[in-house]
CSV table of C-alpha atoms in Angstrom, one decimal:
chain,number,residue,atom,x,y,z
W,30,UNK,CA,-23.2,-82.9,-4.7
W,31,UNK,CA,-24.8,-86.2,-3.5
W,32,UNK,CA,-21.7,-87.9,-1.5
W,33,UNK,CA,-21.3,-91.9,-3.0
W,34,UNK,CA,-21.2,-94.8,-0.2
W,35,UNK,CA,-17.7,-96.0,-1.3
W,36,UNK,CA,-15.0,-94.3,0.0
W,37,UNK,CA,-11.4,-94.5,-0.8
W,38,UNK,CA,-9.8,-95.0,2.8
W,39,UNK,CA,-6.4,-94.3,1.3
W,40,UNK,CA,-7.4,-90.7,0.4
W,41,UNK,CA,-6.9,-88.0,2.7
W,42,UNK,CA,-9.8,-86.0,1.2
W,43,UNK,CA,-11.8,-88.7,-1.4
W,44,UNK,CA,-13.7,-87.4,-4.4
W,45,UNK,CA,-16.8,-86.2,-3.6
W,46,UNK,CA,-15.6,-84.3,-0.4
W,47,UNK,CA,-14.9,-81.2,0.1
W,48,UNK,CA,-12.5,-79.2,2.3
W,49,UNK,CA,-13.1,-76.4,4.7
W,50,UNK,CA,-12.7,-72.7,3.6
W,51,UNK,CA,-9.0,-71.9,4.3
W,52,UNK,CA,-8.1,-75.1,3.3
W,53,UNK,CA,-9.8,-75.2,0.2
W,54,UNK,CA,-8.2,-72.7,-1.2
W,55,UNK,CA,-4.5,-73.4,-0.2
W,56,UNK,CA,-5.4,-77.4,-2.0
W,57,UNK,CA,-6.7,-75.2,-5.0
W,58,UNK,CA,-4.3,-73.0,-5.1
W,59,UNK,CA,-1.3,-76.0,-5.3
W,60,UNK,CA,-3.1,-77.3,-8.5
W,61,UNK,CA,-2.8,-73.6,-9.9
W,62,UNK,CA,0.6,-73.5,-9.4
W,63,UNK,CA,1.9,-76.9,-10.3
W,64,UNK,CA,0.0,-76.5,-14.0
W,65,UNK,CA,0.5,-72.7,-14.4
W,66,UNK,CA,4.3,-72.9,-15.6
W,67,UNK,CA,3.3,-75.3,-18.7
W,68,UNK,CA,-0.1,-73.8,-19.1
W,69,UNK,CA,1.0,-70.3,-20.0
W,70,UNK,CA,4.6,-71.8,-21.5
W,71,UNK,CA,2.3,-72.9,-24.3
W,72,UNK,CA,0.9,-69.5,-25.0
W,73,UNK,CA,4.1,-67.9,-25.0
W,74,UNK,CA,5.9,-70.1,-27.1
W,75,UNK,CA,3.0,-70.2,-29.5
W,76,UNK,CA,2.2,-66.4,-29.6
W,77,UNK,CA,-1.2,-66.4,-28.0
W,78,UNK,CA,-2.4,-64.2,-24.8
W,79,UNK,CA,-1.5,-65.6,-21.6
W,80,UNK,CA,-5.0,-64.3,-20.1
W,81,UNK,CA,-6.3,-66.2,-22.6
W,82,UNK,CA,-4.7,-69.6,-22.1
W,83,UNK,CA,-5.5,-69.4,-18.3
W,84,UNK,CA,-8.8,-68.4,-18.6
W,85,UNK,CA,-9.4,-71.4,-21.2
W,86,UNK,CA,-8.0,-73.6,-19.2
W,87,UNK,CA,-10.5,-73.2,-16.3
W,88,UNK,CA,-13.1,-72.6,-18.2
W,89,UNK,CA,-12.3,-76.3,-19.8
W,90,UNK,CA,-12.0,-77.8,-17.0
W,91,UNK,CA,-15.3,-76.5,-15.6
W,92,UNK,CA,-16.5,-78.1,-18.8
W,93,UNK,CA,-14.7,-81.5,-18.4
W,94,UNK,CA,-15.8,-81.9,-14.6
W,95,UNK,CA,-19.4,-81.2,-15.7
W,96,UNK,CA,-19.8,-84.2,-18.4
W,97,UNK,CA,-18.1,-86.2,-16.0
W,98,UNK,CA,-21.0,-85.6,-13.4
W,99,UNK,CA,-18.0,-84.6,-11.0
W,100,UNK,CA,-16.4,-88.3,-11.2
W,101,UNK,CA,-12.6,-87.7,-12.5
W,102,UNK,CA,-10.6,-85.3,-10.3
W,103,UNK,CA,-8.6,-84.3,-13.6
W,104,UNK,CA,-7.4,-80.6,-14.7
W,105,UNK,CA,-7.0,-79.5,-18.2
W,106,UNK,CA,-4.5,-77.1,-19.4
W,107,UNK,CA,-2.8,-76.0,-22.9
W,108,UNK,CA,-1.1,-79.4,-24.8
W,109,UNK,CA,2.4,-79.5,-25.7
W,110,UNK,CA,1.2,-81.9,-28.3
W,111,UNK,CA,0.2,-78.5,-30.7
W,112,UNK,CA,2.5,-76.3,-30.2
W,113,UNK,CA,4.7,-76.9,-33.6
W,114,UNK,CA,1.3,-77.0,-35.3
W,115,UNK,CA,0.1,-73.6,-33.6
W,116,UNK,CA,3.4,-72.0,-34.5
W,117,UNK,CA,3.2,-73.0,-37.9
W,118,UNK,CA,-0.8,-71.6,-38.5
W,119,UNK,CA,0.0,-68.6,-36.3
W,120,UNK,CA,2.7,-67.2,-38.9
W,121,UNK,CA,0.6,-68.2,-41.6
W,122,UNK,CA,-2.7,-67.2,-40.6
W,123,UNK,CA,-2.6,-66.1,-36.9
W,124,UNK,CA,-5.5,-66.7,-34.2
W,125,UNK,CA,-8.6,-67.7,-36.2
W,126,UNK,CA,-6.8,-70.5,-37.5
W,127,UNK,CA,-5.6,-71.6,-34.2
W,128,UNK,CA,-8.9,-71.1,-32.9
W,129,UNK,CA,-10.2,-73.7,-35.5
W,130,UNK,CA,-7.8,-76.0,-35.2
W,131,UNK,CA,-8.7,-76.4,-31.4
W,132,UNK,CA,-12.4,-76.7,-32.6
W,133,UNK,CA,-11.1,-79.5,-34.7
W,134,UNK,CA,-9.6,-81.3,-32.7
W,135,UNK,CA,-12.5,-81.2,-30.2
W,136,UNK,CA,-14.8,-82.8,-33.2
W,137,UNK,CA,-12.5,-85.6,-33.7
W,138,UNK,CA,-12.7,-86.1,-29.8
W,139,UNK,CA,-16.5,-86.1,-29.9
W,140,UNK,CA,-16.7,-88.3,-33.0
W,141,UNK,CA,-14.6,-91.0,-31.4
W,142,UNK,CA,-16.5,-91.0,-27.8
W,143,UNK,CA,-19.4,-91.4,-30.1
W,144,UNK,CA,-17.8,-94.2,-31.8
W,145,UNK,CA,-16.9,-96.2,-28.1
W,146,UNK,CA,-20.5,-95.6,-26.8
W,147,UNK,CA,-21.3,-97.9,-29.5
W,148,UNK,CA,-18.3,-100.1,-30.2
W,149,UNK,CA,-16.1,-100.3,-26.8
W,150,UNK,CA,-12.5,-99.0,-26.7
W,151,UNK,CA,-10.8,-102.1,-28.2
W,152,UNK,CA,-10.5,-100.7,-31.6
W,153,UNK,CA,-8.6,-97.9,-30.0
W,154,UNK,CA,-5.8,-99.8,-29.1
W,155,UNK,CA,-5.2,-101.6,-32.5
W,156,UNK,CA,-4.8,-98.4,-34.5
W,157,UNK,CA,-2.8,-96.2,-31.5
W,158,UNK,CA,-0.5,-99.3,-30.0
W,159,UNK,CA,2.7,-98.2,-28.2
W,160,UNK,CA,4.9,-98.8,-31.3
W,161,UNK,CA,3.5,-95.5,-32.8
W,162,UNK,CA,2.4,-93.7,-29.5
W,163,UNK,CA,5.9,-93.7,-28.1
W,164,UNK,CA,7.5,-92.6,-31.0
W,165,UNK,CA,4.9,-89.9,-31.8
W,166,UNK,CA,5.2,-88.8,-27.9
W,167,UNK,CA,8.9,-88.5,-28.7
W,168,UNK,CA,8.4,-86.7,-31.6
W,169,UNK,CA,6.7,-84.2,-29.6
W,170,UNK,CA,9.4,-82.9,-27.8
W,171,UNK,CA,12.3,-83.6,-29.6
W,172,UNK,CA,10.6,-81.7,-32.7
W,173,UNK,CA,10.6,-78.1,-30.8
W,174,UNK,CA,14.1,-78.7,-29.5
W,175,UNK,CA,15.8,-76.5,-32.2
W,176,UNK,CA,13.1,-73.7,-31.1
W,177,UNK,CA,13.9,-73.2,-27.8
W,178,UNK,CA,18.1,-73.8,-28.4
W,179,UNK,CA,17.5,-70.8,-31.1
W,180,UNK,CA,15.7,-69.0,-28.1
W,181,UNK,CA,18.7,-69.5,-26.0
W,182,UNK,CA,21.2,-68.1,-28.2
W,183,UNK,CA,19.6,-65.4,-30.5
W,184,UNK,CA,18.3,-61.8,-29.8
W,185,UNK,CA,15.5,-61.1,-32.0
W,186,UNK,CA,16.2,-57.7,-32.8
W,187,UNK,CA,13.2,-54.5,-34.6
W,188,UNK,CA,14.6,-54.9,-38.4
W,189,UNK,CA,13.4,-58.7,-37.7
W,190,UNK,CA,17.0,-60.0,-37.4
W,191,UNK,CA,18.7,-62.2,-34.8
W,192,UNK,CA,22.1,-61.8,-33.3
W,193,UNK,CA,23.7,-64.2,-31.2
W,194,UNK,CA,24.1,-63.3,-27.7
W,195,UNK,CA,26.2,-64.5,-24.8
W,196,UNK,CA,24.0,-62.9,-22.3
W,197,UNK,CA,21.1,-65.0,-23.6
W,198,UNK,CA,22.5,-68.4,-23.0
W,199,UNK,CA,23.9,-67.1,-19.8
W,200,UNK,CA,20.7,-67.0,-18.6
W,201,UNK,CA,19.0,-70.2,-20.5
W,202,UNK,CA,21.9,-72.0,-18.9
W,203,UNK,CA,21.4,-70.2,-15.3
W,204,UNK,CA,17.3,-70.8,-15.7
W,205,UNK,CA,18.4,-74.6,-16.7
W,206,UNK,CA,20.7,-75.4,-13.8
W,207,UNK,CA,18.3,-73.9,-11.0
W,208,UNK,CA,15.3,-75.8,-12.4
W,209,UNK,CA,17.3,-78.9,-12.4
W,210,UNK,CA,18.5,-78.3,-8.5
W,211,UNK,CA,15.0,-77.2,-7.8
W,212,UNK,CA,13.5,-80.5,-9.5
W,213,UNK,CA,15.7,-82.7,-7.3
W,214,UNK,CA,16.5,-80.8,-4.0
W,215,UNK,CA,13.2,-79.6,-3.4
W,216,UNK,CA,10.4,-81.2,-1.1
W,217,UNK,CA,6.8,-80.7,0.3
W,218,UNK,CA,4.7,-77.9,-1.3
W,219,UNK,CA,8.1,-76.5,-3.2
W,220,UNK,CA,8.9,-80.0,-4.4
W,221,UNK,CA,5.9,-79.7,-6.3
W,222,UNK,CA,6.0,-76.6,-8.3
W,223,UNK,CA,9.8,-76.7,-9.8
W,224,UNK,CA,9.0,-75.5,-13.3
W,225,UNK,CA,7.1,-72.2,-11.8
W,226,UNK,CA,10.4,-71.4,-9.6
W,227,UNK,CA,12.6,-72.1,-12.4
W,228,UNK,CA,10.6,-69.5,-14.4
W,229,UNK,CA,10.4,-66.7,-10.9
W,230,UNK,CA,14.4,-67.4,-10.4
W,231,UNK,CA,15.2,-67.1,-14.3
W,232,UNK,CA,13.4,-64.1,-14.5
W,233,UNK,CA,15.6,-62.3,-12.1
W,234,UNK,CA,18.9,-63.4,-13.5
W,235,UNK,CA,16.9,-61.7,-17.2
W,236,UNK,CA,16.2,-59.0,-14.8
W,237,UNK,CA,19.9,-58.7,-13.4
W,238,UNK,CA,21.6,-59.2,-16.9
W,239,UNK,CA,19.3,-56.3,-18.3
W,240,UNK,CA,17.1,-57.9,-20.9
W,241,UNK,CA,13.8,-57.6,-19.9
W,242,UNK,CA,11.3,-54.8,-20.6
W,243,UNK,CA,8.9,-54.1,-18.0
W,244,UNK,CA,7.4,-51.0,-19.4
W,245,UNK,CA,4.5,-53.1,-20.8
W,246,UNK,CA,3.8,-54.4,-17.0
W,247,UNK,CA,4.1,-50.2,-16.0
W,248,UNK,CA,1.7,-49.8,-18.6
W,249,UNK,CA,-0.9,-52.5,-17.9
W,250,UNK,CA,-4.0,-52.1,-15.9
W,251,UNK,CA,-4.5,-54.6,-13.4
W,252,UNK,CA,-8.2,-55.6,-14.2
W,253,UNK,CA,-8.4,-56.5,-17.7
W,254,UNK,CA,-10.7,-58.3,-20.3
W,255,UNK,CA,-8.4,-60.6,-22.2
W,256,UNK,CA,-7.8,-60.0,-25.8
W,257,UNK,CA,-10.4,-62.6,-27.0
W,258,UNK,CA,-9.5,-63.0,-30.8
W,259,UNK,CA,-11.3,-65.8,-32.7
W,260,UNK,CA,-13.3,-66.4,-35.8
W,261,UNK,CA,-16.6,-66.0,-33.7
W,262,UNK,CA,-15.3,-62.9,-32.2
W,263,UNK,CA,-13.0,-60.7,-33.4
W,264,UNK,CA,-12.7,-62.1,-37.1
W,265,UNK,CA,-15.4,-62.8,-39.9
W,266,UNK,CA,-15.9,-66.7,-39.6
W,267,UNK,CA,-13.1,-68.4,-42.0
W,268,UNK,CA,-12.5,-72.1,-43.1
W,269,UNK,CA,-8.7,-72.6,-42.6
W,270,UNK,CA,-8.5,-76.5,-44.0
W,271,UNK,CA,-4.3,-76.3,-43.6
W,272,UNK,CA,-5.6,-76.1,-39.9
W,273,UNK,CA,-7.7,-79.0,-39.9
W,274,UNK,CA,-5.4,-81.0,-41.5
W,275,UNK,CA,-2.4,-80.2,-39.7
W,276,UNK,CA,-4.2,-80.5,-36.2
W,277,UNK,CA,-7.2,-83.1,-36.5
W,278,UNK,CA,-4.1,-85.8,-36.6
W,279,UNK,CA,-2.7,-85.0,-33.4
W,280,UNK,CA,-5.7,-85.5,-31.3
W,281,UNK,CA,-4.4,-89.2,-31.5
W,282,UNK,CA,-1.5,-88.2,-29.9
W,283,UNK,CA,-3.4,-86.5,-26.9
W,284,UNK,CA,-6.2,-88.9,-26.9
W,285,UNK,CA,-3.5,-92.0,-26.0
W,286,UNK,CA,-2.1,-89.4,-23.2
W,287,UNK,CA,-5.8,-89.1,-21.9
W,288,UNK,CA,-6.4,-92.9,-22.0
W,289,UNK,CA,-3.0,-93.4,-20.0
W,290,UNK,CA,-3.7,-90.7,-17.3
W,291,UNK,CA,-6.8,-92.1,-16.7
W,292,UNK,CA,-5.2,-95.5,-16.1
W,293,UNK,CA,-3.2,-94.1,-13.8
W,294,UNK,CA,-6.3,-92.1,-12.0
W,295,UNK,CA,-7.9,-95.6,-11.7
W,296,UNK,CA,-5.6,-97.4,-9.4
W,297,UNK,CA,-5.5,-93.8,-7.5
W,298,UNK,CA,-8.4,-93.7,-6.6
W,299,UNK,CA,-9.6,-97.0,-6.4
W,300,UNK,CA,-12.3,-96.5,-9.3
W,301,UNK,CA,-13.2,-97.9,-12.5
W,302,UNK,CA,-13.6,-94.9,-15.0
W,303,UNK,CA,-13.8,-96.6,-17.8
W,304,UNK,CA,-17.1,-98.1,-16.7
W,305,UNK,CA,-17.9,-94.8,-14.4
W,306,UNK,CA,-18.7,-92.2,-15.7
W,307,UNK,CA,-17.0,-94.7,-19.2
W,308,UNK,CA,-14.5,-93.5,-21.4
W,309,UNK,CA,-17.0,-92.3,-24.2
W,310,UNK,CA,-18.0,-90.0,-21.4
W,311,UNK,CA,-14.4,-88.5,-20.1
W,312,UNK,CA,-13.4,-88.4,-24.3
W,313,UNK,CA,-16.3,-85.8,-24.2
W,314,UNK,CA,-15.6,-83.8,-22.1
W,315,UNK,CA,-12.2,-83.4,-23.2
W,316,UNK,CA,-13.5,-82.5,-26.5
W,317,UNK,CA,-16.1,-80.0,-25.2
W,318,UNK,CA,-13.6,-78.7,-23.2
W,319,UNK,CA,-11.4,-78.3,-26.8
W,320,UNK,CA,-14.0,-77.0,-28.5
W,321,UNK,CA,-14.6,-74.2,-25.6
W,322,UNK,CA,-11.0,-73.1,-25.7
W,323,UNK,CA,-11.3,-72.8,-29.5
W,324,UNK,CA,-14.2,-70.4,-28.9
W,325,UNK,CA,-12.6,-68.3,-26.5
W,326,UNK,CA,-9.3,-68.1,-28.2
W,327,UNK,CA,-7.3,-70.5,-26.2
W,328,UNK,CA,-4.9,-73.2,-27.5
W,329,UNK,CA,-6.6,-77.2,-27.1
W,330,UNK,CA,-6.7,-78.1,-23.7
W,331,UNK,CA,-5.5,-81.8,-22.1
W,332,UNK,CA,-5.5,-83.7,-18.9
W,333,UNK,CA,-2.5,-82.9,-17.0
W,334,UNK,CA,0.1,-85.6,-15.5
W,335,UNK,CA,1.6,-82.9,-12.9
W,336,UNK,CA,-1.7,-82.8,-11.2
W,337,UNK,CA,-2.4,-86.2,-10.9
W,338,UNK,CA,1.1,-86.5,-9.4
W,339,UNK,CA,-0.4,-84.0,-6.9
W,340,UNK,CA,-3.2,-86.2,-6.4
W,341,UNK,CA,-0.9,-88.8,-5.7
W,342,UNK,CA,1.6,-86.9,-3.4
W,343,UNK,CA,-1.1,-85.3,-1.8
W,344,UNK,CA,-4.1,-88.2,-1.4
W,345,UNK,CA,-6.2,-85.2,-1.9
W,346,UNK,CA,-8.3,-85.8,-4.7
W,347,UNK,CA,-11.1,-84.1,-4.0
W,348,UNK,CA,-13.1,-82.7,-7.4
W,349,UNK,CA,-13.4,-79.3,-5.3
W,350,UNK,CA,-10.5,-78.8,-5.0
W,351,UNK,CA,-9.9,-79.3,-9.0
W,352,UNK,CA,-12.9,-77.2,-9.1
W,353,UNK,CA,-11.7,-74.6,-7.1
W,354,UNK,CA,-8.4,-74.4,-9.0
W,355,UNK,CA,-10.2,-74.1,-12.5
W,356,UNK,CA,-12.1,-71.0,-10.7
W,357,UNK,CA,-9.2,-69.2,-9.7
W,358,UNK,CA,-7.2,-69.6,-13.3
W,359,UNK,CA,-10.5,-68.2,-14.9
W,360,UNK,CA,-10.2,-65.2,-12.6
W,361,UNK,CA,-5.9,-64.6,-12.8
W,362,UNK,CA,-7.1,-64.4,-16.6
W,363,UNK,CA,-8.9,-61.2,-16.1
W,364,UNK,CA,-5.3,-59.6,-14.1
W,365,UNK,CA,-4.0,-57.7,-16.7
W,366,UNK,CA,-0.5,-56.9,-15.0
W,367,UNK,CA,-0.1,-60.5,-14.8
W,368,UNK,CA,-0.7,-61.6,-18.6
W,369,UNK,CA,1.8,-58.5,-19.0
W,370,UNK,CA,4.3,-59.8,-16.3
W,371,UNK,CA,3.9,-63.2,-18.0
W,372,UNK,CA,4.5,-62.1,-21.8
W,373,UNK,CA,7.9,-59.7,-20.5
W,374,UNK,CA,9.1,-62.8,-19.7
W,375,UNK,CA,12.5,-63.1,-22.1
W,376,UNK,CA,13.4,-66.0,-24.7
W,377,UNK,CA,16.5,-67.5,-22.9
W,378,UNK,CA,14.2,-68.0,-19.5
W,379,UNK,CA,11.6,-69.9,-21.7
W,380,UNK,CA,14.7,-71.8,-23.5
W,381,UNK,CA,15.9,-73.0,-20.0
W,382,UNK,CA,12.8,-74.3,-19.1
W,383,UNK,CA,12.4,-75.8,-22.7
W,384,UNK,CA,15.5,-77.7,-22.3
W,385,UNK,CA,13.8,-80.0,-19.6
W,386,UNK,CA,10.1,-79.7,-20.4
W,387,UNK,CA,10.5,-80.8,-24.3
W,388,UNK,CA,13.3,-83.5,-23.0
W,389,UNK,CA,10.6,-84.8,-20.2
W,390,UNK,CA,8.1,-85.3,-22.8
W,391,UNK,CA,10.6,-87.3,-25.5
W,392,UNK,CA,11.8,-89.1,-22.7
W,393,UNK,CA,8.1,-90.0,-21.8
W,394,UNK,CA,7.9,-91.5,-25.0
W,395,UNK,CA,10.8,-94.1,-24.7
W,396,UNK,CA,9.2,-94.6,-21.5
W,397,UNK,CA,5.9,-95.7,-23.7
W,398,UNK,CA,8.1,-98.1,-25.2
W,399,UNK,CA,9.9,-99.5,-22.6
W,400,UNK,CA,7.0,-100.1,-20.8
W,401,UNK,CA,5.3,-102.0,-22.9
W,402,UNK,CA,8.6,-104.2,-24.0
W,403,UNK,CA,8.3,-103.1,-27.3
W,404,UNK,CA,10.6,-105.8,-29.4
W,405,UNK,CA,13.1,-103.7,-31.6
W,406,UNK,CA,14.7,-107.1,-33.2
W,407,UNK,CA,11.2,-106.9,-35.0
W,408,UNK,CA,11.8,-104.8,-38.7
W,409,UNK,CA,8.3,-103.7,-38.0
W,410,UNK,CA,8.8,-102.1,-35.4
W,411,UNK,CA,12.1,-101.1,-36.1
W,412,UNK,CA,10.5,-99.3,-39.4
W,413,UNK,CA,7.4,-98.0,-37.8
W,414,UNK,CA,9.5,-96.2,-35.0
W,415,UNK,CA,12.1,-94.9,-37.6
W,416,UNK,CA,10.1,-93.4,-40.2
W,417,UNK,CA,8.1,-91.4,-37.2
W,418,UNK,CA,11.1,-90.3,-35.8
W,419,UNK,CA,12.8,-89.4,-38.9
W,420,UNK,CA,9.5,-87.4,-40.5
W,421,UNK,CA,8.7,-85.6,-37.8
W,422,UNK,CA,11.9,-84.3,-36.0
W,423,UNK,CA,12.8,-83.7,-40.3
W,424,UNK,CA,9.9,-81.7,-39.8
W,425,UNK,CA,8.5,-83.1,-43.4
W,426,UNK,CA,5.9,-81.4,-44.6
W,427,UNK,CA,3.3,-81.9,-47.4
W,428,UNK,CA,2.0,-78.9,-49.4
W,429,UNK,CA,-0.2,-79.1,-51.8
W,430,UNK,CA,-2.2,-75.8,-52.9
W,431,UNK,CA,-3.2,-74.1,-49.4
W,432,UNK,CA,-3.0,-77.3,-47.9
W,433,UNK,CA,-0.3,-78.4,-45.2
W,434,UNK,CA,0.1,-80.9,-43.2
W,435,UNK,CA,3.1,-80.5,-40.3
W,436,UNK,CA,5.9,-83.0,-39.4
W,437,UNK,CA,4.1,-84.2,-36.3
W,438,UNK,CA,1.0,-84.5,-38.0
W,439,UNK,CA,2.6,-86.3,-41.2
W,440,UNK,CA,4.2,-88.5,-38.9
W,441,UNK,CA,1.4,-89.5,-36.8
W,442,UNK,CA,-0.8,-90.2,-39.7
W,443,UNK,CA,2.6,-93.0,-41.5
W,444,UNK,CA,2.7,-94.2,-38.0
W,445,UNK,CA,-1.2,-95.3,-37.8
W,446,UNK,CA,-0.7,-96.7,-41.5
W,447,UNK,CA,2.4,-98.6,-41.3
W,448,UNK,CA,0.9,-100.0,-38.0
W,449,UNK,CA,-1.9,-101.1,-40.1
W,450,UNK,CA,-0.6,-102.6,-43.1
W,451,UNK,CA,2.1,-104.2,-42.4
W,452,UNK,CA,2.7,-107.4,-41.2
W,453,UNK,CA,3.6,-108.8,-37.9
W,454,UNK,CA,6.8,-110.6,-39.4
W,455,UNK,CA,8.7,-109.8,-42.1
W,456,UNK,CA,9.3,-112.4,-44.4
W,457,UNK,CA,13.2,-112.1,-44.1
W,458,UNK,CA,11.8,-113.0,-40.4
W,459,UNK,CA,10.2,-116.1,-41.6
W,460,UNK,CA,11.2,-119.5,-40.3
């Protein structure tokens, strides 16, 4: 790669260079870590192959970093954003229509970078303001928080049954506490990767309280093909239209989190991406990168906040490094032992981690809000942010025939709406 004449004196490593060896692969091997606990969280939570999920992500980034022309240091891994909608269509109609839905979603990012080749990006911010982005964000993780509190107290048991169990929220509430200390005690290369010790240390209290099975990991073979399973794959090719309704939607969501992290990747680096390699170009390759997870299997794929913050902690920001770290989750999906290791992993440990993950990403949402000094005295924006809330923590859902669209989704779509129908002030408003 062609090295550019501007260089970022604040970066220990800039861009477009790239690291010795050793070194390399110890900077690589941070960014796998500090996205690996959410990146296979998703998988588990939705029911979809670990192996799978890792090796998507990679491969999506790969993807991502090559429409970018190797401008935008920026890894991709499985969006929280989905996961009620995944849960919903795996029950219902399992992988292919997961599969789809990520396809989907990848369409809708495709269509749109088409739309700001031609247009510009202003439209963007009229229909997505932060009056229904923060709310929706919010939605997000306050929407999954019965899931993983029903995870820390129940047992699932074989007659498909749940018990409650003390030893269960023992453990969530062990998991919980450790990842808090480990979140605010923790510094250097420890500091960074909180979620992923949360998850080892839980996993040994499971271990120590006697509920995990680790015959499966016995069983496993070390070097495995993971269990691709999509329409093009494993399954005839089916249309599932509850999945594109119930996840075309949500690419909103994920789209203002894109737009956002690459604000923030801007004044990181010192560049202008919107006008290098431009934002029809980075919306792209996040929805080529999509539309390749769909293919292999894995949930849709997003930018990731944690490794900018590694970027920023680090001042390594060196797309080789990104590189390397896609490489290396593309491989760890071919370890069978570990997707095993990863799946024995029990409920309450997930239901720990949930507790703070799902809270980060509400509380990212009021964050949206704050922010941007969103004016609550307005009835606007007092009813915008209500009926979001209210719909899609409700969990609402439309049906009609096969068709169903999801709280979130339902949600998202009334937010966009009532953002642009209703007036700026209400007439009881009116002077």
């Amino acid at each position: 790669m062609k090295k550019e004449e501007f260089r970022n004196e604040d970066a220990v490593i800039d861009i477009h260079e790239r690291p010795s060896g050793i070194k390399w692969l110890g900077l690589s091997l941070q960014h796998l870590f500090t996205m690996f606990g959410a990146t296979v969280l998703v998988p588990i939570l939705v029911g979809i192959n670990p192996g799978i999920a890792l090796f998507s992500s990679g491969l999506g980034t790969v993807v991502y970093l090559c429409v970018t022309r190797g401008k935008i240091p920026a890894y991709l891994g499985s969006s929280f954003a989905f996961i009620a909608a995944m849960q919903m269509l795996m029950k219902e109609d399992g992988y292919p229509a997961i599969a789809l839905g990520a396809l989907t979603t990848g369409i809708v990012y495709l269509i749109v970078s088409m739309i700001v080749k031609k247009a510009g990006s202003g439209w963007l911010d009229k229909l997505l303001p932060a009056i229904v982005v923060g709310p929706v964000v919010m939605v997000i993780g306050l929407g999954l928080a019965a899931n993983a509190a029903n995870q820390a107290m129940f047992q699932n048991m074989p007659d498909g049954s749940q018990v409650y169990n003390v030893k269960y929220i023992a453990v969530a509430m062990i998991t919980l506490i450790l990842t808090i200390i480990f979140n605010m005690y923790l510094k250097g290369f420890l500091g960074l990767i909180p979620i992923l010790l949360g998850i080892i240390c839980g996993y040994i209290v499971a271990l120590l309280f006697g509920i995990v099975d680790t015959k499966p990991i016995a069983d496993a073979a070390w070097f495995a093909l993971p269990n691709f399973q999509t329409p093009f794959v494993t399954y005839t090719p089916k249309f599932y239209l509850t999945a594109v309704i119930t996840m075309a939607p949500i690419a909103f969501v994920t789209m203002t989190e894109h737009i956002g992290h690459l604000m923030v990747l801007n004044k990181l680096t010192k560049r202008n991406f919107y006008e290098n390699p431009g934002l029809h170009k980075t919306l792209m390759g996040d929805g080529l990168a999509q539309i390749v997870a769909g293919f292999v299997g894995g949930p849709p794929v997003t930018s990731y906040g944690e490794n900018i913050g590694v970027l920023a902690i680090t001042r390594v920001h060196s797309v080789f490094v990104i590189g390397g770290a896609a490489i290396l989750a593309m491989v760890l999906g071919f370890v069978g032992k570990l997707s095993a290791l990863i799946q024995s992993i029990p409920g309450p440990v997930i239901a720990g981690i949930s507790f703070i993950l799902f809270g980060v990403i509400a509380s990212s949402g009021l964050k949206i809000l704050i922010d941007n000094k969103v004016d609550f005295n307005s009835k606007r924006n007092l009813l915008i942010a209500s009926v979001i809330l209210v719909i899609g923590i409700g969990g609402l859902t439309f049906k009609a025939g096969p068709v169903a669209v999801s709280g979130m989704a339902l949600a998202t779509v009334f937010g966009i709406v009532m953002n642009l129908v209703l007036p700026k002030v209400a007439k009881s408003e009116e002077e």
